Short mmCIF file of C-alpha atoms in Angstrom, two decimals:
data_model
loop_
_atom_site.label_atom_id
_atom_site.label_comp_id
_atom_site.label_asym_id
_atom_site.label_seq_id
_atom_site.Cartn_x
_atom_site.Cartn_y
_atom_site.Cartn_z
CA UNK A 1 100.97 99.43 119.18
CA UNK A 2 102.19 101.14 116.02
CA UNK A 3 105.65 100.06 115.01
CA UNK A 4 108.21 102.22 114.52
CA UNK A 5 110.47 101.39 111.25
CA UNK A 6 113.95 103.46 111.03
CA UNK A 7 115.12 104.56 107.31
CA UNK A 8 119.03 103.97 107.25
CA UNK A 9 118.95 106.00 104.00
CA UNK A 10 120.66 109.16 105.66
CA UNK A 11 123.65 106.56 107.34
CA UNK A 12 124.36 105.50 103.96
CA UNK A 13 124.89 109.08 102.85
CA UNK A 14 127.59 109.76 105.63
CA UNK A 15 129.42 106.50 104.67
CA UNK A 16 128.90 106.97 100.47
CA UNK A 17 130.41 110.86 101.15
CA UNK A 18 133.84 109.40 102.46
CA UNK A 19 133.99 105.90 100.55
CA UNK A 20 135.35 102.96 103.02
CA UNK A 21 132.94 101.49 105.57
CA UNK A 22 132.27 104.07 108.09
CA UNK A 23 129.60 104.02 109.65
CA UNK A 24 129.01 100.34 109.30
CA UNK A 25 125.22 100.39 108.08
CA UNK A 26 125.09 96.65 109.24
CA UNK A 27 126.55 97.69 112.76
CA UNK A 28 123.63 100.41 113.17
CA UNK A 29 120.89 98.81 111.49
CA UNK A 30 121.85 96.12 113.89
CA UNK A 31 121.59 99.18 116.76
CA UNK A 32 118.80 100.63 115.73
CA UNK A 33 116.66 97.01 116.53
CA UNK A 34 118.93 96.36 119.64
CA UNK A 35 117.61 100.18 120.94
CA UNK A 36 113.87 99.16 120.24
CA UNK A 37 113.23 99.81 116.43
CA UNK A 38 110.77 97.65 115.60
CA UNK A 39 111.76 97.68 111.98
CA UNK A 40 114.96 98.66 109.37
CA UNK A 41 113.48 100.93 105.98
CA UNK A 42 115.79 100.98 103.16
CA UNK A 43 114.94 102.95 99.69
CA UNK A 44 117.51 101.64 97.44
CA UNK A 45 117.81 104.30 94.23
CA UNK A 46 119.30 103.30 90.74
CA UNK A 47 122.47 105.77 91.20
CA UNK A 48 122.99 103.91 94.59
CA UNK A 49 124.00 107.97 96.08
CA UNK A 50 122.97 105.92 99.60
CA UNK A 51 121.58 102.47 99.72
CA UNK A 52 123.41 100.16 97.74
CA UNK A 53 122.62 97.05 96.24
CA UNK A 54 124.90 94.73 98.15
CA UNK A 55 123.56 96.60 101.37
CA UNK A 56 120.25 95.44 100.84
CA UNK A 57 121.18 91.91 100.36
CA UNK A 58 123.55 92.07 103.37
CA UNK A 59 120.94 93.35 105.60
CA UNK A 60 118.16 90.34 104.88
CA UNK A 61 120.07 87.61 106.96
CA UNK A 62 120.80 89.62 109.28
CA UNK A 63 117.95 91.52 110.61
CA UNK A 64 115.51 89.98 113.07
CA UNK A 65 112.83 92.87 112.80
CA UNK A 66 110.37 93.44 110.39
CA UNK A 67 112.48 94.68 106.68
CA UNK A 68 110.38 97.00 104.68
CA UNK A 69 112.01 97.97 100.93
CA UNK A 70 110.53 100.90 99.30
CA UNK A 71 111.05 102.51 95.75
CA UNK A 72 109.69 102.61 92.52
CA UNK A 73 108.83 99.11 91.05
CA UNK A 74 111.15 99.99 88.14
CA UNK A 75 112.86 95.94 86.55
CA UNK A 76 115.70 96.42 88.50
CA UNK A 77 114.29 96.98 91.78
CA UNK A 78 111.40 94.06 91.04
CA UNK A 79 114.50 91.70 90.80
CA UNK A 80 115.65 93.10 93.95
CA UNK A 81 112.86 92.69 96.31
CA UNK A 82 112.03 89.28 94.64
CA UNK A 83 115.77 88.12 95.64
CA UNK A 84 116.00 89.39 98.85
CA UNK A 85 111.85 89.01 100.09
CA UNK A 86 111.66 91.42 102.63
CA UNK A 87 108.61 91.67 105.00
CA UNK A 88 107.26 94.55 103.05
CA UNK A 89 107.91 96.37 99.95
CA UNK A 90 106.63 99.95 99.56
CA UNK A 91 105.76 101.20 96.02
CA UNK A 92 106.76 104.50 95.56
CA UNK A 93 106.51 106.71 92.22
CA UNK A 94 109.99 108.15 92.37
CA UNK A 95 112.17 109.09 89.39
CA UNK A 96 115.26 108.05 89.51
CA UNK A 97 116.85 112.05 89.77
CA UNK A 98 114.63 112.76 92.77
CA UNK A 99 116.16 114.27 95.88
CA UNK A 100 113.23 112.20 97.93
CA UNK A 101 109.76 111.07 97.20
CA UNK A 102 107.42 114.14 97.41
CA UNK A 103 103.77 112.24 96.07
CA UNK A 104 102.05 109.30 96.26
CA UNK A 105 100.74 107.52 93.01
CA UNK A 106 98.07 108.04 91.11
CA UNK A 107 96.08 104.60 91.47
CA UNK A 108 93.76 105.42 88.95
CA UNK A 109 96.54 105.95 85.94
CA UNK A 110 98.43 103.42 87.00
CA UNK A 111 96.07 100.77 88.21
CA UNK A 112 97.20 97.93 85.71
CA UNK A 113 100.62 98.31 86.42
CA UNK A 114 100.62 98.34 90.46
CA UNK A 115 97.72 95.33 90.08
CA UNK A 116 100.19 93.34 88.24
CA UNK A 117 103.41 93.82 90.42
CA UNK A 118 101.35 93.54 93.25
CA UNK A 119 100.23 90.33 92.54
CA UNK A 120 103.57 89.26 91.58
CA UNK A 121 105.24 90.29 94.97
CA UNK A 122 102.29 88.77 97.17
CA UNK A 123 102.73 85.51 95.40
CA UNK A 124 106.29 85.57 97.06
CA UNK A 125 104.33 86.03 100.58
CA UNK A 126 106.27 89.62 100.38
CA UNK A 127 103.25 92.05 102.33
CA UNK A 128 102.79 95.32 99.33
CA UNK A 129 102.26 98.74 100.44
CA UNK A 130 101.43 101.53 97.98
CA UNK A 131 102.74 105.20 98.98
CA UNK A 132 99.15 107.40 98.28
CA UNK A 133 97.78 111.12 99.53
CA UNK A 134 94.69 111.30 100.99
CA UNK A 135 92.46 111.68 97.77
CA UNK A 136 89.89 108.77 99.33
CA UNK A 137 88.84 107.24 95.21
CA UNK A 138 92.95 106.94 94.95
CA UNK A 139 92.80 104.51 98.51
CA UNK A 140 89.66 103.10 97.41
CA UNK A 141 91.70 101.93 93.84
CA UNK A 142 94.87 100.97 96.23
CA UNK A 143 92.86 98.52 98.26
CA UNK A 144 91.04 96.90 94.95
CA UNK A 145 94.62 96.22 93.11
CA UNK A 146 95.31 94.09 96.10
CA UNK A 147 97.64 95.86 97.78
CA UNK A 148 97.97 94.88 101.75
CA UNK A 149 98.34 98.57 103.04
CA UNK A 150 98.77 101.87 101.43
CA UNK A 151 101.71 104.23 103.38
CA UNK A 152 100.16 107.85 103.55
CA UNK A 153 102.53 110.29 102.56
CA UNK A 154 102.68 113.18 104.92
CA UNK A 155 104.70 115.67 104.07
CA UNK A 156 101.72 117.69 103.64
CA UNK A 157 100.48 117.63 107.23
CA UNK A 158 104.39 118.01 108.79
CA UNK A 159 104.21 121.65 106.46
CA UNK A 160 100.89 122.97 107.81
CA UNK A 161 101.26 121.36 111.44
CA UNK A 162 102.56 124.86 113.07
CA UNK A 163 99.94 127.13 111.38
CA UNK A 164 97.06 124.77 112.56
CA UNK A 165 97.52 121.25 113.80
CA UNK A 166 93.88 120.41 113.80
CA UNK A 167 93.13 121.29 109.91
CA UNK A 168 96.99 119.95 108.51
CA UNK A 169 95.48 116.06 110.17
CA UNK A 170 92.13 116.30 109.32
CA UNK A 171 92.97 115.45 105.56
CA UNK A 172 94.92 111.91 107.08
CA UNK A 173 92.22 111.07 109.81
CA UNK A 174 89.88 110.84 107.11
CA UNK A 175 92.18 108.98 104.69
CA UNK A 176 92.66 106.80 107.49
CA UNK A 177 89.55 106.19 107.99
CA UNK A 178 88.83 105.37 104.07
CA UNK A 179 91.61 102.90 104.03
CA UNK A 180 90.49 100.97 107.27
CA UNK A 181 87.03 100.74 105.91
CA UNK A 182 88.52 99.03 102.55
CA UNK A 183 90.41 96.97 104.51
CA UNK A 184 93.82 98.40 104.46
CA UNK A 185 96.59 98.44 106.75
CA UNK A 186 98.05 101.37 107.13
CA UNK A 187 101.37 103.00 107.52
CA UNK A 188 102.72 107.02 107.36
CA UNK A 189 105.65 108.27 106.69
CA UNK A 190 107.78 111.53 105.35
CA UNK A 191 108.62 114.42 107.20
CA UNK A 192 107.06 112.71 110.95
CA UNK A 193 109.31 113.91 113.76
CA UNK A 194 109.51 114.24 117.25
CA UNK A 195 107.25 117.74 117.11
CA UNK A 196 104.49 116.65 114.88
CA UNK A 197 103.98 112.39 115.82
CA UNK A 198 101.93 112.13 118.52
CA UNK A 199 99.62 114.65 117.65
CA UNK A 200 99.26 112.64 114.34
CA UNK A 201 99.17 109.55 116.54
CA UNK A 202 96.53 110.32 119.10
CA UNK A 203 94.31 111.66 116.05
CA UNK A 204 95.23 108.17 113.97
CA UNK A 205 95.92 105.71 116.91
CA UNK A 206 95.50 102.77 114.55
CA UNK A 207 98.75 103.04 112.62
CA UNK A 208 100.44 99.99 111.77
CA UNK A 209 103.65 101.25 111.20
CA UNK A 210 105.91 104.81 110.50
CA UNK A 211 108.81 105.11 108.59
CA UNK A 212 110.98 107.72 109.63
CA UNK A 213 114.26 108.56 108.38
CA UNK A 214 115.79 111.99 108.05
CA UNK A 215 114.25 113.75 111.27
CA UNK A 216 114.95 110.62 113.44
CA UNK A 217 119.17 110.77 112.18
CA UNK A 218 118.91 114.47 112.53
CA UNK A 219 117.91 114.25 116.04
CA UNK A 220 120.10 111.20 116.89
CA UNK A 221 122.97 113.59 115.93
CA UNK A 222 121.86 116.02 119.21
CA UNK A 223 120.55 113.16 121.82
CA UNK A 224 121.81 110.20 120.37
CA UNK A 225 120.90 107.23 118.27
CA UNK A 226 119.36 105.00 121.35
CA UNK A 227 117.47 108.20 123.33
CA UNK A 228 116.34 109.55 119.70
CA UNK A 229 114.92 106.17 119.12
CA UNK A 230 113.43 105.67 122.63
CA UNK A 231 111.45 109.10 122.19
CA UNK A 232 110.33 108.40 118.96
CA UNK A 233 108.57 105.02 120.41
CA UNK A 234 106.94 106.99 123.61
CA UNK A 235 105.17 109.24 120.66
CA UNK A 236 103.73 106.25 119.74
CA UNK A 237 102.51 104.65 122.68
#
């Protein structure tokens, strides 16, 4: 069964806009796995506007689901991941200004330097993802710098899903595809919510994992943090 991983990013924003400690990001991380999350995303940025450091190192000990970290493999967040050896860290190309990841890398520029801290962060049994589109030479590149799974990014397919559901996943079956024949786990995530997931899920039913964030808090806000999560999962199933 595909796992579903919840991004706490958006709790962290509600708590950083009124300073203090409320909501307790340890208290609903801790939720989110007691309501059937199978996982807790964080993406920690330099100017700390939601994740902060210390919340990151907090959460390790405490979590007994799978931990993913994602950002760009900038020093500082190297040093980070190798401290705190989450389950999984996702590589994203982010700048540091960006309002939320919106493309996955370019394997072929940057080939050397994801090889390298690839093989840095698997030495520390940490499982690497790399964030990619669906060009299939840029998965084929992902899978030979080592990398465990590549995370497709599909904003792309939630923008064209109500014009034409059937072209806006064809791109991502076929990436899929490409990955599992080099090897790859995969995982998805950006923009997935409770209109467009199953439909990507029937057509890709050999997900490892999403990572959803924004559209799963939005909709906890209307049914609920432990409903939201509970439909979320039945997409999946």
């Amino acid at each position: 069964m595909t796992k579903l991983s919840v991004n706490i990013n958006k709790i962290a924003t509600i708590r950083n806009a009124r300073g203090g400690n409320n909501p307790d990001i340890l208290h609903v991380a801790l939720d989110c796995e007691r309501f059937g999350a199978d996982g807790i995303t964080v993406h920690p940025r330099p100017d700390e506007r939601h994740i902060r450091r210390d919340d990151v190192i907090n959460l390790k000990p405490i979590l007994t689901t799978e931990f993913n970290i994602e950002g760009n493999p900038q020093p500082a967040f190297v040093e980070l991941v190798k401290s705190v050896r989450p389950t999984q860290v996702t590589l994203v190309p982010d700048s540091p200004g960006q309002i939320t990841s919106n493309a996955g890398w370019d394997t072929r520029t940057h080939f050397d330097f994801l090889s390298d801290i690839v093989a840095d962060f698997k030495a520390l049994g940490i499982r690497t993802s790399i964030f990619i589109g669906t060009d299939p030479e840029l998965i084929e590149l992902a899978a030979k710098t080592g990398a465990d799974r590549v995370e497709l990014y599909t904003e792309p397919y939630a923008t064209d899903f109500a014009k034409d559901p059937d072209a806006a996943v064809a791109p991502f079956v076929r990436a899929a595809e490409v990955a599992r024949k080099c090897g790859l786990g995969l995982n998805a995530g950006h923009d997935l919510s409770l209109h467009n997931l199953a439909f990507f899920h029937q057509h890709i039913p050999w997900l490892d994992e999403v990572s959803i964030g924004h559209a799963l808090i939005c909709d906890a806000l209307y049914l609920g943090l432990e409903e939201t999560i509970r439909q979320y999962k039945a997409c999946l199933e």
